[in-house]
Structures are given as structure tokens and as C-alpha cells.
mmCIF file of C-alpha atoms in Angstrom:
data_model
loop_
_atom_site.group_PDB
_atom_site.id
_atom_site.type_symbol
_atom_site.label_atom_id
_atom_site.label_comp_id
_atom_site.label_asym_id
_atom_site.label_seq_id
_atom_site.Cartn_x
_atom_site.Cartn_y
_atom_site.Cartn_z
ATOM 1 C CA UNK A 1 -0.405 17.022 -2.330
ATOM 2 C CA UNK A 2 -0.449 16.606 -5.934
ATOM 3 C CA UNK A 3 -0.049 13.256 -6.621
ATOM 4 C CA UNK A 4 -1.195 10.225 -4.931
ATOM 5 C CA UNK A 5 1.619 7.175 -4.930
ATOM 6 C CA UNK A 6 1.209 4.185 -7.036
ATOM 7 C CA UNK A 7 3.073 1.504 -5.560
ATOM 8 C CA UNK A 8 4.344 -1.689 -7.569
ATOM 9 C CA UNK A 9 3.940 -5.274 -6.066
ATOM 10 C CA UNK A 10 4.923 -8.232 -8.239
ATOM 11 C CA UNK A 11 2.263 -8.070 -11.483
ATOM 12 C CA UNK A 12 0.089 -5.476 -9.634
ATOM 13 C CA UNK A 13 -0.258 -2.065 -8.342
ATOM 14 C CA UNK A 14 -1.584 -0.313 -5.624
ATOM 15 C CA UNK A 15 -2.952 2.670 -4.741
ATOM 16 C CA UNK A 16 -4.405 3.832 -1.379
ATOM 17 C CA UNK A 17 -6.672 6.877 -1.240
ATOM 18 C CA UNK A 18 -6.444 8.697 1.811
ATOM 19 C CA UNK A 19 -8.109 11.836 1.160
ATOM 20 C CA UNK A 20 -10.664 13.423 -0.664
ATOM 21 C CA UNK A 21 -10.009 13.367 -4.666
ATOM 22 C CA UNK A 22 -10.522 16.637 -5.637
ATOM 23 C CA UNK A 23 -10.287 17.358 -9.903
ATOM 24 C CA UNK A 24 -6.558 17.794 -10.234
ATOM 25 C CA UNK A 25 -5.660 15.270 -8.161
ATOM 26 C CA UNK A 26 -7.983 12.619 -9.961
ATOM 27 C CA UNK A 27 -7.267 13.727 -12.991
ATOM 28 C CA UNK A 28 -3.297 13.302 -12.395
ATOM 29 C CA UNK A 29 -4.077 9.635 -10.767
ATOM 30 C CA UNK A 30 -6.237 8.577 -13.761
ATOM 31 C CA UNK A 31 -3.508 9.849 -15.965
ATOM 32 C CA UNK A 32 -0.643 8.003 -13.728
ATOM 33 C CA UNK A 33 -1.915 4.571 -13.293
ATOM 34 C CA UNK A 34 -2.936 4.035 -16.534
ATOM 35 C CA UNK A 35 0.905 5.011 -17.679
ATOM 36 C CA UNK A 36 1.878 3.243 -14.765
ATOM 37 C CA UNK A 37 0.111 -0.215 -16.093
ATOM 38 C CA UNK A 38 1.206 -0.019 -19.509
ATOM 39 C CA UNK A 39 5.168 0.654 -18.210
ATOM 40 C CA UNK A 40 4.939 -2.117 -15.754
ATOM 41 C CA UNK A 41 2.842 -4.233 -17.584
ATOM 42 C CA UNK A 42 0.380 -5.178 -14.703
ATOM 43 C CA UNK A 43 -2.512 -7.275 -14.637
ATOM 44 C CA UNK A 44 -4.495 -5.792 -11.612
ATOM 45 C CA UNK A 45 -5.158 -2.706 -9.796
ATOM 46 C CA UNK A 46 -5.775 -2.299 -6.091
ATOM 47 C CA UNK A 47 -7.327 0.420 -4.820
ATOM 48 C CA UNK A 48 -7.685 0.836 -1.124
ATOM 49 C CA UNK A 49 -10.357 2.746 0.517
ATOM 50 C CA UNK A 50 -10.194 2.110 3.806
ATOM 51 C CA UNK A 51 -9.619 5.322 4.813
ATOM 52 C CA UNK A 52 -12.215 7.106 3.497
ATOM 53 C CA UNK A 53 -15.596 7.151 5.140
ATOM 54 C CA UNK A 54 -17.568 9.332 2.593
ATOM 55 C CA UNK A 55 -17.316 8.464 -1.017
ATOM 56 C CA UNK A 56 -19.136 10.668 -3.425
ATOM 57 C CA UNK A 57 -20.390 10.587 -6.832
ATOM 58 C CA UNK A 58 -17.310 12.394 -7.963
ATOM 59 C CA UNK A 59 -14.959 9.772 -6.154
ATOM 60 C CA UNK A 60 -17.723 6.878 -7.569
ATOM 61 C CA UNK A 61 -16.975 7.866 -10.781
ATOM 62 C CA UNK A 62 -13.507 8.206 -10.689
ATOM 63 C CA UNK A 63 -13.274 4.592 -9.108
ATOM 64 C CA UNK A 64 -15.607 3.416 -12.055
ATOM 65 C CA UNK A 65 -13.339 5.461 -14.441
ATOM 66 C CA UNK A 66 -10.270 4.060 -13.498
ATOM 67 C CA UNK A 67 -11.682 0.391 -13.808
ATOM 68 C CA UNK A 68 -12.482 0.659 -17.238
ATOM 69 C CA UNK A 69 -9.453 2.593 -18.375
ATOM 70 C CA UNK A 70 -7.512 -0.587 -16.790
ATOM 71 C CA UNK A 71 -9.640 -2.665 -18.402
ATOM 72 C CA UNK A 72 -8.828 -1.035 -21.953
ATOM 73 C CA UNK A 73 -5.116 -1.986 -20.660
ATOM 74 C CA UNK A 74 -5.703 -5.734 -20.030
ATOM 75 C CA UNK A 75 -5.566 -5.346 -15.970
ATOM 76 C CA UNK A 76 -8.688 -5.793 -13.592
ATOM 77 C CA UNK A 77 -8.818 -3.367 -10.573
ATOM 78 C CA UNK A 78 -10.048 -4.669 -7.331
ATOM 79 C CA UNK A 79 -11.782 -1.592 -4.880
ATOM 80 C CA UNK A 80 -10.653 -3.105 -1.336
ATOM 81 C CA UNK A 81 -11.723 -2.399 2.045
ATOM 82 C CA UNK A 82 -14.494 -0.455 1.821
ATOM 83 C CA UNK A 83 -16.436 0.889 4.499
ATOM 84 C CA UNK A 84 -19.928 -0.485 5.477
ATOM 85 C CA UNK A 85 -21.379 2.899 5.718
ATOM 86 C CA UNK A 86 -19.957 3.571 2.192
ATOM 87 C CA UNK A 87 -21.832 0.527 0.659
ATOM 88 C CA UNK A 88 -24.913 2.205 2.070
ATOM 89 C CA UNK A 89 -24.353 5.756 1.089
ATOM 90 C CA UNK A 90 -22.997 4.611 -2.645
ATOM 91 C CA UNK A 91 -26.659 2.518 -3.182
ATOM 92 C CA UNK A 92 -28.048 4.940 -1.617
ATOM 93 C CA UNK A 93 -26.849 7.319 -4.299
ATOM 94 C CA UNK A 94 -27.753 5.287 -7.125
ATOM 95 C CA UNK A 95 -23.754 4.160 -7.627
ATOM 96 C CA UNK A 96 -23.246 0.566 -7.267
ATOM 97 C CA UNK A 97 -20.011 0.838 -9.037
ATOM 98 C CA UNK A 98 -21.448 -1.932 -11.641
ATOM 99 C CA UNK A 99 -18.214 -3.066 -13.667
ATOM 100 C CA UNK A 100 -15.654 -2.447 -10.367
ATOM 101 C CA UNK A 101 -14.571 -5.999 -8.425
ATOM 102 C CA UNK A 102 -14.643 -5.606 -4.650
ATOM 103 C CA UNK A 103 -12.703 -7.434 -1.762
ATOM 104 C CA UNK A 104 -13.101 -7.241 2.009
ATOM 105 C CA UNK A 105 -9.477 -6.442 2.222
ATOM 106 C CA UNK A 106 -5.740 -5.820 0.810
ATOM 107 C CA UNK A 107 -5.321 -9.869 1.170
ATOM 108 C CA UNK A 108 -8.698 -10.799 -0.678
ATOM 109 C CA UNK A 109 -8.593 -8.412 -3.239
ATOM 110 C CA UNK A 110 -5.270 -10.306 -4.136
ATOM 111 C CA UNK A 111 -5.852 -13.184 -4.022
ATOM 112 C CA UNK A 112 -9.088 -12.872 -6.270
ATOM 113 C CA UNK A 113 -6.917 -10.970 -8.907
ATOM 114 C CA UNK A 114 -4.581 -13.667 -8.711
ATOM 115 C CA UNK A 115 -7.469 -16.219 -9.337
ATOM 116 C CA UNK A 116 -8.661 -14.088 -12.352
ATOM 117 C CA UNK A 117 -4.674 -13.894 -13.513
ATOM 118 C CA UNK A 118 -4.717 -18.041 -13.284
ATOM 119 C CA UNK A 119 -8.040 -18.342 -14.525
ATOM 120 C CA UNK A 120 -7.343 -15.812 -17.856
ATOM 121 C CA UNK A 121 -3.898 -18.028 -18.205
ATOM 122 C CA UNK A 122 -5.840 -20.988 -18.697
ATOM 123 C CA UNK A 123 -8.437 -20.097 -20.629
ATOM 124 C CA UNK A 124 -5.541 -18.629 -23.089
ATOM 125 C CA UNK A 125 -3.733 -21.801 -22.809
ATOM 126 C CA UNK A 126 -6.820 -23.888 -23.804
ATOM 127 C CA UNK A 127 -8.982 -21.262 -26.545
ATOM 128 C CA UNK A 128 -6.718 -19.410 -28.852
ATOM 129 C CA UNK A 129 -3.184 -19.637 -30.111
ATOM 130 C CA UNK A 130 -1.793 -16.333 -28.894
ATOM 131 C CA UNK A 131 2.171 -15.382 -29.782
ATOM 132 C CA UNK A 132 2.542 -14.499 -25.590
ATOM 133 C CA UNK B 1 -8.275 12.332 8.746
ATOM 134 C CA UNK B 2 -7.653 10.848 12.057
ATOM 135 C CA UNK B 3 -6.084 7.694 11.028
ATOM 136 C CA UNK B 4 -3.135 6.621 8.258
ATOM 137 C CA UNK B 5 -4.937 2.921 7.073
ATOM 138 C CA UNK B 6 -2.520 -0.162 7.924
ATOM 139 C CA UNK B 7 -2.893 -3.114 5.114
ATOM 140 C CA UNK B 8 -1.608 -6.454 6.034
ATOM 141 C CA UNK B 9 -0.234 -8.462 3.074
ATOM 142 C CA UNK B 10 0.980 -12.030 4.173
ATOM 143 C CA UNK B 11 3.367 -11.652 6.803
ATOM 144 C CA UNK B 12 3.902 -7.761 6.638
ATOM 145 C CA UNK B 13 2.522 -4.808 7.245
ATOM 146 C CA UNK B 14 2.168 -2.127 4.788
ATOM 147 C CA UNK B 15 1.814 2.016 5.679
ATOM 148 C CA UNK B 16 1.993 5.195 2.809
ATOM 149 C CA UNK B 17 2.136 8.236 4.370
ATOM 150 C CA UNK B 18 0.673 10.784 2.185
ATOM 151 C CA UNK B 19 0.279 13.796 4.056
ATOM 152 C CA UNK B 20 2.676 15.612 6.447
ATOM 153 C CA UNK B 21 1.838 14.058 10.296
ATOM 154 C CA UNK B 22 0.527 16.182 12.613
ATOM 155 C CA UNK B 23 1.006 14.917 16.163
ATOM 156 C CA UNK B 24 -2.649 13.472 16.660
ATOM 157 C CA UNK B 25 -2.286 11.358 13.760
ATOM 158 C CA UNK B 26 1.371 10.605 14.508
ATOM 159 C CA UNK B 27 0.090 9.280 17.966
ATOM 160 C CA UNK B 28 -2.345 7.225 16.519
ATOM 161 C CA UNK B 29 -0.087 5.346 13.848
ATOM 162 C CA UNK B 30 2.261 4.325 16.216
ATOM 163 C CA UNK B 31 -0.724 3.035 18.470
ATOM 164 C CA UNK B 32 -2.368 1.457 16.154
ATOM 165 C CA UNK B 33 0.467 -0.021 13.867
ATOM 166 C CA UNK B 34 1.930 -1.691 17.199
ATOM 167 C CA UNK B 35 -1.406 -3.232 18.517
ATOM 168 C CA UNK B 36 -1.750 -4.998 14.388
ATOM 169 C CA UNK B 37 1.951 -5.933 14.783
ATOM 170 C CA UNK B 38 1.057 -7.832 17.788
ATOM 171 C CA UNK B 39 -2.834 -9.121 16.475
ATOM 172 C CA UNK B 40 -1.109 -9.999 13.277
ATOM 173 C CA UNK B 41 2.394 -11.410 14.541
ATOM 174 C CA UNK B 42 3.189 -9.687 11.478
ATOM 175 C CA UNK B 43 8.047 -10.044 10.585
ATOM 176 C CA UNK B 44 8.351 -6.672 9.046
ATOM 177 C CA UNK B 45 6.124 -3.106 8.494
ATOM 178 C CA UNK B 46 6.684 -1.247 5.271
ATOM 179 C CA UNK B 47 6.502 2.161 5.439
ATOM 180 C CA UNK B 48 6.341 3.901 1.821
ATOM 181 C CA UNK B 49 7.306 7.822 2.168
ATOM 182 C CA UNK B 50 7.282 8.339 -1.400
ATOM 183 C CA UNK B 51 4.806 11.040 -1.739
ATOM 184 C CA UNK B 52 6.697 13.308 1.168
ATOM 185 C CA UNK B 53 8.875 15.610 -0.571
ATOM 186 C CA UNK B 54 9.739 17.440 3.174
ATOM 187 C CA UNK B 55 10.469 15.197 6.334
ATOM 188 C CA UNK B 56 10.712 17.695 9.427
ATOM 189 C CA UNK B 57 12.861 16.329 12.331
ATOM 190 C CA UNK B 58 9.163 15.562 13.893
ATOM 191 C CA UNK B 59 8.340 13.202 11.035
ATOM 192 C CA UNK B 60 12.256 11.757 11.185
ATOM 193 C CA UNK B 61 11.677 10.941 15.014
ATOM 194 C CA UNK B 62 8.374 9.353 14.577
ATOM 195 C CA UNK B 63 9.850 6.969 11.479
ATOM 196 C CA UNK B 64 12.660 6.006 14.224
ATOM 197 C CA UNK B 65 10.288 5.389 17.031
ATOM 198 C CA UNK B 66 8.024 3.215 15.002
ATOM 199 C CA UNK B 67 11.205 1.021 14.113
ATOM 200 C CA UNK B 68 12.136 0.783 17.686
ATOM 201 C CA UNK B 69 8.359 -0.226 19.093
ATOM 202 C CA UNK B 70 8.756 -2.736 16.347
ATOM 203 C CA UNK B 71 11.845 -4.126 16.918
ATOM 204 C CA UNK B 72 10.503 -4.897 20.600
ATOM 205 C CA UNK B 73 7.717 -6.990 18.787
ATOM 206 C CA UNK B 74 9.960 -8.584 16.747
ATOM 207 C CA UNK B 75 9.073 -6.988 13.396
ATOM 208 C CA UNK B 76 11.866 -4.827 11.508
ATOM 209 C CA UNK B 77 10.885 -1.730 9.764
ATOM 210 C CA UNK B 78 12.236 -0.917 6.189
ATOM 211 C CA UNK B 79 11.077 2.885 4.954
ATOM 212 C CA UNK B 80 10.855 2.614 0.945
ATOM 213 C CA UNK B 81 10.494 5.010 -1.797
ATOM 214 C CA UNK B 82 12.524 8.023 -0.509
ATOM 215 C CA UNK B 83 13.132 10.750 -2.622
ATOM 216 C CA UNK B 84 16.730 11.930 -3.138
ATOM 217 C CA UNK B 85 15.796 15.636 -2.197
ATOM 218 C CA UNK B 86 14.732 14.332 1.369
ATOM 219 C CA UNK B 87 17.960 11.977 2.129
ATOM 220 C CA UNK B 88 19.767 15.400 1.585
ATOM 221 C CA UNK B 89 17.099 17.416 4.304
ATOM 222 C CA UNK B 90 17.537 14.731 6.539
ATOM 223 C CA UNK B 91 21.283 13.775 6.591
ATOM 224 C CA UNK B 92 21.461 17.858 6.841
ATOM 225 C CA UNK B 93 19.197 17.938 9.679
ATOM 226 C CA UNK B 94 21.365 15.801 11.466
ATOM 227 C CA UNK B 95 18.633 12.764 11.378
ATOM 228 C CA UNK B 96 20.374 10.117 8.975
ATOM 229 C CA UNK B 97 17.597 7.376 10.492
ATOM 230 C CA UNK B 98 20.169 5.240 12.328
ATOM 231 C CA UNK B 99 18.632 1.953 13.187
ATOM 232 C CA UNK B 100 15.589 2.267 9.957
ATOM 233 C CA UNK B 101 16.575 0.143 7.369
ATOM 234 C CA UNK B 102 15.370 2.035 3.572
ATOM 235 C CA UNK B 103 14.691 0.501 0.619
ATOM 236 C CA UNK B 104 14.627 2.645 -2.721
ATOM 237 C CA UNK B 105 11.085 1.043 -3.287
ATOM 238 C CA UNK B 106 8.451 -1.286 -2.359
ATOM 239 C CA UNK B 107 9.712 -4.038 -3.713
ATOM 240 C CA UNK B 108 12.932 -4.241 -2.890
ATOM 241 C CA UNK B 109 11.731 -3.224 0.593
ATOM 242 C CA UNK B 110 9.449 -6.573 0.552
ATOM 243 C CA UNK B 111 12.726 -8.688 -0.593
ATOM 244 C CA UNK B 112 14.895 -7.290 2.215
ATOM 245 C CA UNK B 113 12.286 -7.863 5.082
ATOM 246 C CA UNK B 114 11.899 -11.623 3.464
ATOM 247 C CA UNK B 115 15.366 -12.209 3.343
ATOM 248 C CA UNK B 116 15.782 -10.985 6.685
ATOM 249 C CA UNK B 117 13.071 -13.234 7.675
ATOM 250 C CA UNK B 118 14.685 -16.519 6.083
ATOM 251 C CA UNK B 119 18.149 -15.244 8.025
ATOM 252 C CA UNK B 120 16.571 -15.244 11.386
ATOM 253 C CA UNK B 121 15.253 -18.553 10.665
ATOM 254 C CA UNK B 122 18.007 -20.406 9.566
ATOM 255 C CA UNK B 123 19.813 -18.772 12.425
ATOM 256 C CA UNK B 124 17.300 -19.998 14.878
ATOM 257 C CA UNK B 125 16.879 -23.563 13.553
ATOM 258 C CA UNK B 126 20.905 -23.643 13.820
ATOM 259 C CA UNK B 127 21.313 -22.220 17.106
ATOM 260 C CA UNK B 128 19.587 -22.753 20.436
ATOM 261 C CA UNK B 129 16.008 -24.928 20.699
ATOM 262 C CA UNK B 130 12.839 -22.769 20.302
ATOM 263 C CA UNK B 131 9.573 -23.930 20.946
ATOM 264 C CA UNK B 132 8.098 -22.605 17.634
#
């Protein structure tokens, strides 16, 4: 496989990683969400991880990667349903994926992205006059 | 891998199949995508087949099974994000999906299962006296 789908729901997108990232293949992910975000617009990115029960330092960095690259695009990304023995093995490593919002599951991580959505719209609404 | 994750997102569940299914792993969606349809009482499964650029007649039977388990639960199944090259394979192989409803992607898939949804209920409210 060379690409991994990105899937479009309403204002955000989401991916779910099913197998081990290996260079190409997180290279050409890195490279489609972020095009994907700035065609569609979105303001979040799910990233589902439930599959996976070993997540390296190469996949830890790609997850923290992808985070900021969002960021830089004006979308959060949630990491959702992770694996209690990948919490442990990720500390463990030293990679607490500082900067990356998690969520339990699918459902959570949405509904917190929504919450930051609502809770960016406001603060816009109230702070500065922006021409959106 | 030994399992293809299963997200739940409000009333419907949501499957991307990645990699080519193997029967093991074929066994064990429909298993466990039937036992969340039930836990769940979820209207409608979503299964997104846009990174497949081959579907065998093995991977065409299993897409038409999983519709009919979950017809008998009383979800309907909607496969989204074809691509073009494997409509032709599979009208070719004789396997045109009869009883799958497709949606070209995930979004439109989501709007047919929900209008589907509001059909049956009108119909029900209309017609004979449920207990729900």
C-alpha cells in the first residue's frame, strides 16, 4: 500500500492507521493531509490508532509531526483510541507526544475538536475584528 | 494484523479497509462488526474501500455478506469511496454488489444512511404501532 486514506467528515478529517508507517508511506501521509486540510479547509484532524499495538519513536514522531504541520494550517489533530499498553511503552520511551490532543475514542476526540472549533469561534467573535 | 478497527460515530458504524483481506481477518470483521452492530444498535455501517485498487471475488462476497448480516440487525450497509478501475473488475467479474448500496464517498455515504434512517421513521410513525 502506498497511501493511507484520508477521509472527509463535515469540517474534519480522518485518518486511521492500520499498519506500521514505514518512510514512504509517512512521508506521502504527511504530504497528503496537510494538502488535504488546506483544499478542504478543515479545522481538525483525527487520527485513529486503535489498531496498532506498538507505536515507535518513528510513528511518535510522525504523530507529533503531523500535529504541528496542522497546526501551521489552523486545524488541531486529535490522536484517538490509543492503546493502554501504548501509553506505557510511549512514556516509557521518553515520547509523551507533548503538543498532540488525545481522546478515548472516534466520538470524544470529536466532540473535543468541536468544543475547541466553538470555543476558537467565540473567542474570535469577542477579541479581534477578523474579515472571516 | 488480526483485526480491521470498527469506529462508532453517532448512530453508525465506520470500517476502511486498507489492506487486501485474507480469510482470518475477513472472519473476524464480520464477527466482530455484527456483535458492535448489536452492542451499539448502531442504523447503518460505512465501509470505505478507497484505498483497494483490486477487489477479488473473495473480497466482493465478503462486502455482500456483511450487508446481509446487517440487514438482519437492522443496519444497512453503504460501501463509499470506490475507485472507477474496481467498478469495472467487479461488474467484469460478474459481482456488481447487488443488494450493497455505494456511495462515491464518505460523506455522501453518511447522508444516504441518514436519509434512509429519517424514511424508515416516518414510515414507521405512519404505519403500524411500534413500541419504540
Amino acid at each position: 500500500m502506498e497511501r493511507i486514506p484520508i477521509l472527509k467528515m463535515g469540517p474534519f478529517l480522518l485518518v486511521t492507521i492500520q499498519i506500521d508507517l514505514y518512510d514512504r508511506l509517512a512521508l506521502n501521509l504527511e504530504e497528503d493531509l496537510v494538502k488535504m486540510v488546506e483544499k478542504t479547509a478543515s479545522k481538525g484532524v483525527l487520527i485513529d490508532i486503535s489498531a496498532l499495538s506498538i507505536v515507535d519513536s518513528f510513528m511518535g514522531r510522525i504523530l507529533g509531526n503531523i500535529a504541528s504541520m496542522s497546526r501551521l494550517l489552523d486545524a488541531q489533530t486529535v490522536v484517538v483510541g490509543m492503546q493502554p499498553a501504548v501509553a506505557i511503552t510511549l512514556v516509557e520511551l521518553g515520547l509523551p507526544l507533548n503538543g498532540v490532543y488525545t481522546a478515548l475514542n472516534m466520538e470524544k476526540g470529536m466532540y473535543l475538536l468541536k468544543s475547541m472549533m466553538d470555543f476558537n469561534g467565540t473567542q474570535q467573535e469577542d477579541g479581534d475584528h477578523s474579515f472571516d
